[in-house]
Amino acid sequence: MSDDFEFSESSAATFDIKAFLYKTLSYWKLFVLCIGVGLFIVYQQNIRTQQSYKLATQISVEDDKNPLFTSNTSLTFNWGGVSGKVKTIITTLQSRSHHEKVVDNLQFYISYLKQARFRKDDIYKAAPFAISLLPNTSQLLNKPVRVTIIDDKTFELGLDFENMVVSTQNFTTKEKGTADVPLGAFSQRFAFGDPIVLPFLNGTIHFKKDRKIIPGESYFIEFQNYDAVVAKYKNKLWINNPMNSSILNLEMIDVNTQKIEDYLNETVRVLSEDQLNRKNQFVTNTINFIDEQLERVKTQLTLNADSLNNYRQNNKIFNLDEESLQINDKLSKFEIEKDNTNRQLAYYSNLKTYLETSERFTELPAPSIAGVSDGNILANISKLNALSVQKSKYESTVRSDAAIFGDINRQMEGLKAVLLENISSATNGLRREMEFINSKIAETNSKIRKLPKDQQHMLNIERQYALSEQTYNVFLAKRGEADIIKSASVSDILVIDPAKDTGAQPIDLKLSSRYVFAVVGGFLPPLLLAFLVTFFDTRLHGPQNLEQVSRIPLLGVIGKSTMDNNLVVHNSPKSAIAESFRAIRSSLQYMYKRKGKEGTKIIMVTSSVSGEGKTFCSINLATVFALSGKKTVLVGLDLRKPKIFGDFNLNNDIGVTNYLIGHKTLEEVTFTSEVENLDVITSGPIPPNPSELLIGEPMDTLIEELKKQYDYIILDTPPVALVADALELLEYADASMYVVRQDYTKKGMLNLINDKYKKKELSNISFLYNDYDQKGKYGYGFGYGYGSYGYGSYGNGYHENHKPKFSFVDRLGRWFKL
């Protein structure tokens, strides 16, 4: 057989839970090592990592109506509703523009750091100073600038430049650039409050009044890329809308709780301010329009008052008669009505032009300033303004090709068409009313023309003054109404629970918890290794394993020997191993008696491979029979790898080989041993054709001659898995002993003998379980040094002389069994 031959695994092999548990316990050193490594790694992480915390704030999206808004108030319109607002608010909170405002307000692109043992910690407001940047100047990016406090008046800036060009950013315009700097260490002193003007840093550092001066203390200021900071906090903000209600929970995680608290509260403040501004946008536009009209009318009113006073003084006319006053009052009334009508016509004309030429409708003044009271027009303008505001908000957060824009545009176009029809109808009605007013004015003017010339001119000046005064008073009243309504408006964002650090706990694993995970993690590698070793381990680790893989009976179990010599039964007759061989002797005698075997008994001892203790069992089995008073001979038929001569202090120059080739007689190759009644026939020189010698006629003659002289003949044969010699010798044996060794013999090695036993090619064969160790039977069997898995190393000495190889598992096992 070739030494590359490999046996298949036994189909009867199953996973042994008990073996797995014992194997796991045997790796206690590896458990200690892995757990120690895990604890060390966690310890290093704990001392190097700054803990993260989570804070939250809760807001409600309301639909607050203005308490001063009534059916007679047309300046503002409360549009919308909660259902649409929540989605808009969430979209706004997720927008880049919103976070840009918050980052700008808090200046979170500036970090204040302090050196800890293994890192620079973000200390934020705990820094004893703050820097105010000079507008429109550039600052060094992503490189901490050291600030060392000298005393209560001075400090020192320092850093090391590795390159002569550094990146900078202007936080006013947000433009990036570069600056030339000196290579190497930079250090310069400044006074607190004095401006710092450097190529890479421009600002003023102020020491906080409530902080204690500690000379020599060092801190760091670091400027971070503005867009990167905005993106960082935009991604950190978590928005939770439970059950799609009007409640929003805003959460954020960071290493500094004060930063989280300020960012969340500023986020809500900016959101609330933005929503209020959008809500008041209509009335704000109206106030601006009224202010422009008041300024214009005020100028006209002043001119008319001066003209009236000058005319009275120059013409000495201070009072008009009763008839003139009545005519003037009547005409003034008609002029005011005409002015109101013209104002409405002008508003409708401007509104029509605005609707036909503009795509945004957020700058329309309230219709009430022009005296417009048409309910349809008021309602449609309100809806159009609301849709325009909503579209403007979506444009900053939603893609331009989103379906929502198409829906909003369709609604706006429909409202525009309805408004244009309403404007046309209202304009026609106002024109008819204007014709009626003009006719009344003409009729009244005809009566005035009958008065004296000086009184006519006086009446004309007074009418102009009264008209300007009336218009001014109207705009002034509207201005006051608009201010009251604006001041009474509240944001739709209600803060239920502001962000506050009330003793936030780290969201990272606590130190104790981390160590628990380290211990658990340390258990896993050895546990996995034990499982894999057990799962892929095909060696026999106990007699019960043998019963699982073969039907061949087990004749006896032999304990582990610690003696250097194989003559255990002779040298230590009271040992447990000696008793084991006596038990085997009794079993064999019982078997022979039961079968009625008389005369000489021939017992063949073999095994699967070298190293299983075949020679050890042969010697001690022969010894135990000899000590019982039976004439016994031990024949070494392992012609390829002779062994038995060394234990008896014999020379192997003469042996069976010499007899079989006819060079020596039986008496010449037979030696008396130190054991009474035990003779030994060694193997002799290694022949070139051992198989042919063992199957020839001289072998038959040898057996027949031995039968005449001895009661028991013990044949020590070669391993059956490596050579075929032992199988050829089976015909001489009355009983065959097949030796297997604990933690050494592989289950697959028994396939050959099992197959022959199943086919009834063998009879009277039994197993001897050798090297049994109670402690090691479930996985303590490493350390024998007999080689790795596979038959190549097991065949050492039978084919070629080579050093045994050890597998990684063997080496690992050997180390842990020391």
PDB file of C-alpha atoms in Angstrom, residues 352-564:
ATOM      1  CA  LYS A 352     -54.393  91.574 -12.585  1.00  0.00           C
ATOM      2  CA  THR A 353     -50.964  92.549 -13.937  1.00  0.00           C
ATOM      3  CA  TYR A 354     -49.287  90.758 -11.006  1.00  0.00           C
ATOM      4  CA  LEU A 355     -51.258  87.569 -11.606  1.00  0.00           C
ATOM      5  CA  GLU A 356     -50.516  87.595 -15.338  1.00  0.00           C
ATOM      6  CA  THR A 357     -46.793  88.311 -15.092  1.00  0.00           C
ATOM      7  CA  SER A 358     -45.569  86.743 -11.824  1.00  0.00           C
ATOM      8  CA  GLU A 359     -44.991  83.166 -10.698  1.00  0.00           C
ATOM      9  CA  ARG A 360     -44.779  83.962  -6.975  1.00  0.00           C
ATOM     10  CA  PHE A 361     -47.584  85.530  -4.968  1.00  0.00           C
ATOM     11  CA  THR A 362     -46.075  86.068  -1.532  1.00  0.00           C
ATOM     12  CA  GLU A 363     -45.678  89.876  -1.808  1.00  0.00           C
ATOM     13  CA  LEU A 364     -49.310  90.898  -2.309  1.00  0.00           C
ATOM     14  CA  PRO A 365     -50.617  93.539   0.157  1.00  0.00           C
ATOM     15  CA  ALA A 366     -53.921  92.911   1.860  1.00  0.00           C
ATOM     16  CA  PRO A 367     -56.934  93.861  -0.334  1.00  0.00           C
ATOM     17  CA  SER A 368     -58.495  95.754   2.594  1.00  0.00           C
ATOM     18  CA  ILE A 369     -56.028  98.663   2.234  1.00  0.00           C
ATOM     19  CA  ALA A 370     -57.726  99.479  -1.069  1.00  0.00           C
ATOM     20  CA  GLY A 371     -61.204  99.043   0.401  1.00  0.00           C
ATOM     21  CA  VAL A 372     -61.782  95.709  -1.339  1.00  0.00           C
ATOM     22  CA  SER A 373     -64.350  93.670   0.543  1.00  0.00           C
ATOM     23  CA  ASP A 374     -65.339  91.033  -2.023  1.00  0.00           C
ATOM     24  CA  GLY A 375     -65.401  87.735  -0.084  1.00  0.00           C
ATOM     25  CA  ASN A 376     -64.472  85.579  -3.070  1.00  0.00           C
ATOM     26  CA  ILE A 377     -61.452  87.713  -3.913  1.00  0.00           C
ATOM     27  CA  LEU A 378     -60.300  87.779  -0.289  1.00  0.00           C
ATOM     28  CA  ALA A 379     -60.575  84.008   0.062  1.00  0.00           C
ATOM     29  CA  ASN A 380     -58.857  83.230  -3.253  1.00  0.00           C
ATOM     30  CA  ILE A 381     -55.982  85.619  -2.580  1.00  0.00           C
ATOM     31  CA  SER A 382     -55.512  83.936   0.813  1.00  0.00           C
ATOM     32  CA  LYS A 383     -55.386  80.490  -0.776  1.00  0.00           C
ATOM     33  CA  LEU A 384     -53.020  81.658  -3.534  1.00  0.00           C
ATOM     34  CA  ASN A 385     -50.679  83.228  -0.983  1.00  0.00           C
ATOM     35  CA  ALA A 386     -50.661  80.037   1.108  1.00  0.00           C
ATOM     36  CA  LEU A 387     -49.824  77.871  -1.889  1.00  0.00           C
ATOM     37  CA  SER A 388     -47.066  80.244  -2.932  1.00  0.00           C
ATOM     38  CA  VAL A 389     -45.507  80.139   0.544  1.00  0.00           C
ATOM     39  CA  GLN A 390     -45.718  76.352   0.583  1.00  0.00           C
ATOM     40  CA  LYS A 391     -44.104  76.108  -2.856  1.00  0.00           C
ATOM     41  CA  SER A 392     -41.304  78.449  -1.798  1.00  0.00           C
ATOM     42  CA  LYS A 393     -40.575  76.277   1.239  1.00  0.00           C
ATOM     43  CA  TYR A 394     -40.535  73.043  -0.757  1.00  0.00           C
ATOM     44  CA  GLU A 395     -38.138  74.531  -3.310  1.00  0.00           C
ATOM     45  CA  SER A 396     -35.346  74.644  -0.714  1.00  0.00           C
ATOM     46  CA  THR A 397     -35.751  71.023   0.364  1.00  0.00           C
ATOM     47  CA  VAL A 398     -37.381  69.021  -2.444  1.00  0.00           C
ATOM     48  CA  ARG A 399     -36.135  68.250  -5.940  1.00  0.00           C
ATOM     49  CA  SER A 400     -37.515  70.547  -8.628  1.00  0.00           C
ATOM     50  CA  ASP A 401     -38.987  67.632 -10.589  1.00  0.00           C
ATOM     51  CA  ALA A 402     -40.969  66.304  -7.619  1.00  0.00           C
ATOM     52  CA  ALA A 403     -44.635  65.523  -8.216  1.00  0.00           C
ATOM     53  CA  ILE A 404     -45.730  67.883  -5.435  1.00  0.00           C
ATOM     54  CA  PHE A 405     -44.751  70.930  -7.516  1.00  0.00           C
ATOM     55  CA  GLY A 406     -47.009  69.844 -10.336  1.00  0.00           C
ATOM     56  CA  ASP A 407     -49.946  69.549  -7.947  1.00  0.00           C
ATOM     57  CA  ILE A 408     -49.290  72.964  -6.378  1.00  0.00           C
ATOM     58  CA  ASN A 409     -48.896  74.634  -9.798  1.00  0.00           C
ATOM     59  CA  ARG A 410     -52.222  73.191 -10.964  1.00  0.00           C
ATOM     60  CA  GLN A 411     -53.987  74.531  -7.881  1.00  0.00           C
ATOM     61  CA  MET A 412     -52.392  77.964  -8.330  1.00  0.00           C
ATOM     62  CA  GLU A 413     -53.364  78.166 -12.001  1.00  0.00           C
ATOM     63  CA  GLY A 414     -56.939  77.327 -11.110  1.00  0.00           C
ATOM     64  CA  LEU A 415     -57.051  80.043  -8.437  1.00  0.00           C
ATOM     65  CA  LYS A 416     -55.497  82.571 -10.851  1.00  0.00           C
ATOM     66  CA  ALA A 417     -58.226  81.878 -13.429  1.00  0.00           C
ATOM     67  CA  VAL A 418     -60.959  82.318 -10.822  1.00  0.00           C
ATOM     68  CA  LEU A 419     -59.335  85.517  -9.497  1.00  0.00           C
ATOM     69  CA  LEU A 420     -59.064  87.029 -12.978  1.00  0.00           C
ATOM     70  CA  GLU A 421     -62.795  86.415 -13.520  1.00  0.00           C
ATOM     71  CA  ASN A 422     -63.563  87.957 -10.105  1.00  0.00           C
ATOM     72  CA  ILE A 423     -61.371  90.974 -10.922  1.00  0.00           C
ATOM     73  CA  SER A 424     -63.101  91.472 -14.264  1.00  0.00           C
ATOM     74  CA  SER A 425     -66.553  91.331 -12.668  1.00  0.00           C
ATOM     75  CA  ALA A 426     -65.572  93.639  -9.786  1.00  0.00           C
ATOM     76  CA  THR A 427     -63.899  96.137 -12.149  1.00  0.00           C
ATOM     77  CA  ASN A 428     -67.022  96.424 -14.294  1.00  0.00           C
ATOM     78  CA  GLY A 429     -69.110  97.132 -11.208  1.00  0.00           C
ATOM     79  CA  LEU A 430     -66.657  99.789  -9.974  1.00  0.00           C
ATOM     80  CA  ARG A 431     -66.645 101.505 -13.340  1.00  0.00           C
ATOM     81  CA  ARG A 432     -70.418 101.776 -13.295  1.00  0.00           C
ATOM     82  CA  GLU A 433     -70.199 103.171  -9.780  1.00  0.00           C
ATOM     83  CA  MET A 434     -67.527 105.641 -10.941  1.00  0.00           C
ATOM     84  CA  GLU A 435     -69.837 106.928 -13.708  1.00  0.00           C
ATOM     85  CA  PHE A 436     -72.543 107.556 -11.127  1.00  0.00           C
ATOM     86  CA  ILE A 437     -70.141 109.391  -8.797  1.00  0.00           C
ATOM     87  CA  ASN A 438     -68.811 111.529 -11.639  1.00  0.00           C
ATOM     88  CA  SER A 439     -72.329 112.576 -12.569  1.00  0.00           C
ATOM     89  CA  LYS A 440     -72.999 113.649  -8.988  1.00  0.00           C
ATOM     90  CA  ILE A 441     -69.714 115.555  -8.867  1.00  0.00           C
ATOM     91  CA  ALA A 442     -70.563 117.348 -12.108  1.00  0.00           C
ATOM     92  CA  GLU A 443     -73.989 118.301 -10.770  1.00  0.00           C
ATOM     93  CA  THR A 444     -72.461 119.686  -7.554  1.00  0.00           C
ATOM     94  CA  ASN A 445     -69.755 121.565  -9.467  1.00  0.00           C
ATOM     95  CA  SER A 446     -72.447 123.352 -11.459  1.00  0.00           C
ATOM     96  CA  LYS A 447     -73.823 124.748  -8.194  1.00  0.00           C
ATOM     97  CA  ILE A 448     -70.389 125.823  -7.047  1.00  0.00           C
ATOM     98  CA  ARG A 449     -69.815 127.734 -10.253  1.00  0.00           C
ATOM     99  CA  LYS A 450     -72.696 130.003  -9.248  1.00  0.00           C
ATOM    100  CA  LEU A 451     -70.746 131.153  -6.176  1.00  0.00           C
ATOM    101  CA  PRO A 452     -68.266 134.028  -6.223  1.00  0.00           C
ATOM    102  CA  LYS A 453     -64.846 133.252  -7.730  1.00  0.00           C
ATOM    103  CA  ASP A 454     -62.922 133.625  -4.488  1.00  0.00           C
ATOM    104  CA  GLN A 455     -65.276 131.273  -2.666  1.00  0.00           C
ATOM    105  CA  GLN A 456     -65.043 128.701  -5.515  1.00  0.00           C
ATOM    106  CA  HIS A 457     -61.244 128.647  -5.233  1.00  0.00           C
ATOM    107  CA  MET A 458     -61.460 128.467  -1.453  1.00  0.00           C
ATOM    108  CA  LEU A 459     -63.851 125.525  -1.644  1.00  0.00           C
ATOM    109  CA  ASN A 460     -61.554 123.695  -4.104  1.00  0.00           C
ATOM    110  CA  ILE A 461     -58.524 124.038  -1.819  1.00  0.00           C
ATOM    111  CA  GLU A 462     -60.485 122.875   1.236  1.00  0.00           C
ATOM    112  CA  ARG A 463     -61.782 119.854  -0.655  1.00  0.00           C
ATOM    113  CA  GLN A 464     -58.249 118.809  -1.624  1.00  0.00           C
ATOM    114  CA  TYR A 465     -57.100 119.201   1.961  1.00  0.00           C
ATOM    115  CA  ALA A 466     -60.091 117.259   3.325  1.00  0.00           C
ATOM    116  CA  LEU A 467     -59.524 114.486   0.770  1.00  0.00           C
ATOM    117  CA  SER A 468     -55.831 114.147   1.691  1.00  0.00           C
ATOM    118  CA  GLU A 469     -56.679 114.187   5.388  1.00  0.00           C
ATOM    119  CA  GLN A 470     -59.319 111.533   4.949  1.00  0.00           C
ATOM    120  CA  THR A 471     -56.956 109.288   2.958  1.00  0.00           C
ATOM    121  CA  TYR A 472     -54.176 109.748   5.520  1.00  0.00           C
ATOM    122  CA  ASN A 473     -56.488 108.848   8.364  1.00  0.00           C
ATOM    123  CA  VAL A 474     -57.658 105.718   6.543  1.00  0.00           C
ATOM    124  CA  PHE A 475     -54.097 104.496   5.959  1.00  0.00           C
ATOM    125  CA  LEU A 476     -53.130 105.400   9.501  1.00  0.00           C
ATOM    126  CA  ALA A 477     -56.021 103.355  10.889  1.00  0.00           C
ATOM    127  CA  LYS A 478     -55.089 100.408   8.671  1.00  0.00           C
ATOM    128  CA  ARG A 479     -51.478 100.696   9.840  1.00  0.00           C
ATOM    129  CA  GLY A 480     -52.534 100.461  13.464  1.00  0.00           C
ATOM    130  CA  GLU A 481     -54.805  97.518  12.722  1.00  0.00           C
ATOM    131  CA  ALA A 482     -51.986  95.685  10.935  1.00  0.00           C
ATOM    132  CA  ASP A 483     -49.554  96.267  13.821  1.00  0.00           C
ATOM    133  CA  ILE A 484     -52.030  94.923  16.344  1.00  0.00           C
ATOM    134  CA  ILE A 485     -52.720  91.810  14.300  1.00  0.00           C
ATOM    135  CA  LYS A 486     -49.019  91.144  13.688  1.00  0.00           C
ATOM    136  CA  SER A 487     -48.148  91.532  17.353  1.00  0.00           C
ATOM    137  CA  ALA A 488     -50.953  89.140  18.299  1.00  0.00           C
ATOM    138  CA  SER A 489     -49.737  86.389  15.931  1.00  0.00           C
ATOM    139  CA  VAL A 490     -47.966  83.412  17.477  1.00  0.00           C
ATOM    140  CA  SER A 491     -45.852  80.703  15.874  1.00  0.00           C
ATOM    141  CA  ASP A 492     -47.433  77.375  15.059  1.00  0.00           C
ATOM    142  CA  ILE A 493     -44.470  75.696  16.808  1.00  0.00           C
ATOM    143  CA  LEU A 494     -45.235  74.996  20.460  1.00  0.00           C
ATOM    144  CA  VAL A 495     -42.311  73.831  22.595  1.00  0.00           C
ATOM    145  CA  ILE A 496     -43.587  71.124  24.917  1.00  0.00           C
ATOM    146  CA  ASP A 497     -40.275  70.084  26.445  1.00  0.00           C
ATOM    147  CA  PRO A 498     -37.069  72.009  25.630  1.00  0.00           C
ATOM    148  CA  ALA A 499     -33.737  70.218  25.461  1.00  0.00           C
ATOM    149  CA  LYS A 500     -32.022  70.111  28.836  1.00  0.00           C
ATOM    150  CA  ASP A 501     -29.244  68.090  30.410  1.00  0.00           C
ATOM    151  CA  THR A 502     -30.817  66.649  33.554  1.00  0.00           C
ATOM    152  CA  GLY A 503     -28.058  64.125  34.124  1.00  0.00           C
ATOM    153  CA  ALA A 504     -27.784  62.426  30.746  1.00  0.00           C
ATOM    154  CA  GLN A 505     -26.261  58.968  30.819  1.00  0.00           C
ATOM    155  CA  PRO A 506     -23.798  57.805  28.141  1.00  0.00           C
ATOM    156  CA  ILE A 507     -25.557  55.925  25.373  1.00  0.00           C
ATOM    157  CA  ASP A 508     -22.377  53.939  24.780  1.00  0.00           C
ATOM    158  CA  LEU A 509     -21.994  50.784  26.800  1.00  0.00           C
ATOM    159  CA  LYS A 510     -21.063  51.444  30.405  1.00  0.00           C
ATOM    160  CA  LEU A 511     -17.602  50.371  31.487  1.00  0.00           C
ATOM    161  CA  SER A 512     -18.891  47.382  33.424  1.00  0.00           C
ATOM    162  CA  SER A 513     -21.083  46.307  30.524  1.00  0.00           C
ATOM    163  CA  ARG A 514     -18.181  46.569  28.131  1.00  0.00           C
ATOM    164  CA  TYR A 515     -16.090  44.325  30.337  1.00  0.00           C
ATOM    165  CA  VAL A 516     -18.910  41.782  30.433  1.00  0.00           C
ATOM    166  CA  PHE A 517     -18.933  41.753  26.634  1.00  0.00           C
ATOM    167  CA  ALA A 518     -15.147  41.413  26.662  1.00  0.00           C
ATOM    168  CA  VAL A 519     -15.442  38.347  28.902  1.00  0.00           C
ATOM    169  CA  VAL A 520     -18.160  36.879  26.688  1.00  0.00           C
ATOM    170  CA  GLY A 521     -16.099  37.664  23.586  1.00  0.00           C
ATOM    171  CA  GLY A 522     -13.070  36.028  25.184  1.00  0.00           C
ATOM    172  CA  PHE A 523     -15.059  32.842  25.691  1.00  0.00           C
ATOM    173  CA  LEU A 524     -16.107  32.560  22.070  1.00  0.00           C
ATOM    174  CA  PRO A 525     -12.780  31.824  20.265  1.00  0.00           C
ATOM    175  CA  PRO A 526     -11.760  28.916  22.535  1.00  0.00           C
ATOM    176  CA  LEU A 527     -15.337  27.660  22.527  1.00  0.00           C
ATOM    177  CA  LEU A 528     -15.412  27.771  18.750  1.00  0.00           C
ATOM    178  CA  LEU A 529     -12.021  26.101  18.583  1.00  0.00           C
ATOM    179  CA  ALA A 530     -13.181  23.343  20.931  1.00  0.00           C
ATOM    180  CA  PHE A 531     -16.282  22.831  18.797  1.00  0.00           C
ATOM    181  CA  LEU A 532     -14.309  22.658  15.552  1.00  0.00           C
ATOM    182  CA  VAL A 533     -11.693  20.342  17.037  1.00  0.00           C
ATOM    183  CA  THR A 534     -14.408  18.079  18.436  1.00  0.00           C
ATOM    184  CA  PHE A 535     -16.452  18.215  15.250  1.00  0.00           C
ATOM    185  CA  PHE A 536     -13.517  17.408  12.963  1.00  0.00           C
ATOM    186  CA  ASP A 537     -11.706  15.158  15.460  1.00  0.00           C
ATOM    187  CA  THR A 538     -11.926  11.540  14.296  1.00  0.00           C
ATOM    188  CA  ARG A 539      -9.703   9.962  16.925  1.00  0.00           C
ATOM    189  CA  LEU A 540     -10.901   7.517  19.499  1.00  0.00           C
ATOM    190  CA  HIS A 541     -11.091   9.128  22.925  1.00  0.00           C
ATOM    191  CA  GLY A 542     -12.746   6.370  24.889  1.00  0.00           C
ATOM    192  CA  PRO A 543     -13.962   2.780  24.745  1.00  0.00           C
ATOM    193  CA  GLN A 544     -17.476   4.050  24.128  1.00  0.00           C
ATOM    194  CA  ASN A 545     -16.246   5.674  20.875  1.00  0.00           C
ATOM    195  CA  LEU A 546     -14.975   2.310  19.769  1.00  0.00           C
ATOM    196  CA  GLU A 547     -18.362   0.719  20.353  1.00  0.00           C
ATOM    197  CA  GLN A 548     -19.936   3.419  18.164  1.00  0.00           C
ATOM    198  CA  VAL A 549     -17.760   2.741  15.135  1.00  0.00           C
ATOM    199  CA  SER A 550     -17.323  -1.029  15.108  1.00  0.00           C
ATOM    200  CA  ARG A 551     -19.209  -4.239  15.883  1.00  0.00           C
ATOM    201  CA  ILE A 552     -15.980  -6.117  16.676  1.00  0.00           C
ATOM    202  CA  PRO A 553     -16.038  -6.987  20.406  1.00  0.00           C
ATOM    203  CA  LEU A 554     -13.770  -5.259  22.898  1.00  0.00           C
ATOM    204  CA  LEU A 555     -11.738  -7.856  24.784  1.00  0.00           C
ATOM    205  CA  GLY A 556      -9.928  -5.598  27.222  1.00  0.00           C
ATOM    206  CA  VAL A 557      -8.852  -2.094  28.201  1.00  0.00           C
ATOM    207  CA  ILE A 558      -5.221  -1.382  29.032  1.00  0.00           C
ATOM    208  CA  GLY A 559      -4.234   1.640  31.066  1.00  0.00           C
ATOM    209  CA  LYS A 560      -1.681   4.304  30.312  1.00  0.00           C
ATOM    210  CA  SER A 561       1.885   3.216  31.044  1.00  0.00           C
ATOM    211  CA  THR A 562       4.440   5.633  32.457  1.00  0.00           C
ATOM    212  CA  MET A 563       7.353   3.192  32.401  1.00  0.00           C
ATOM    213  CA  ASP A 564      10.229   3.516  29.972  1.00  0.00           C
TER     214      ASP A 564
END
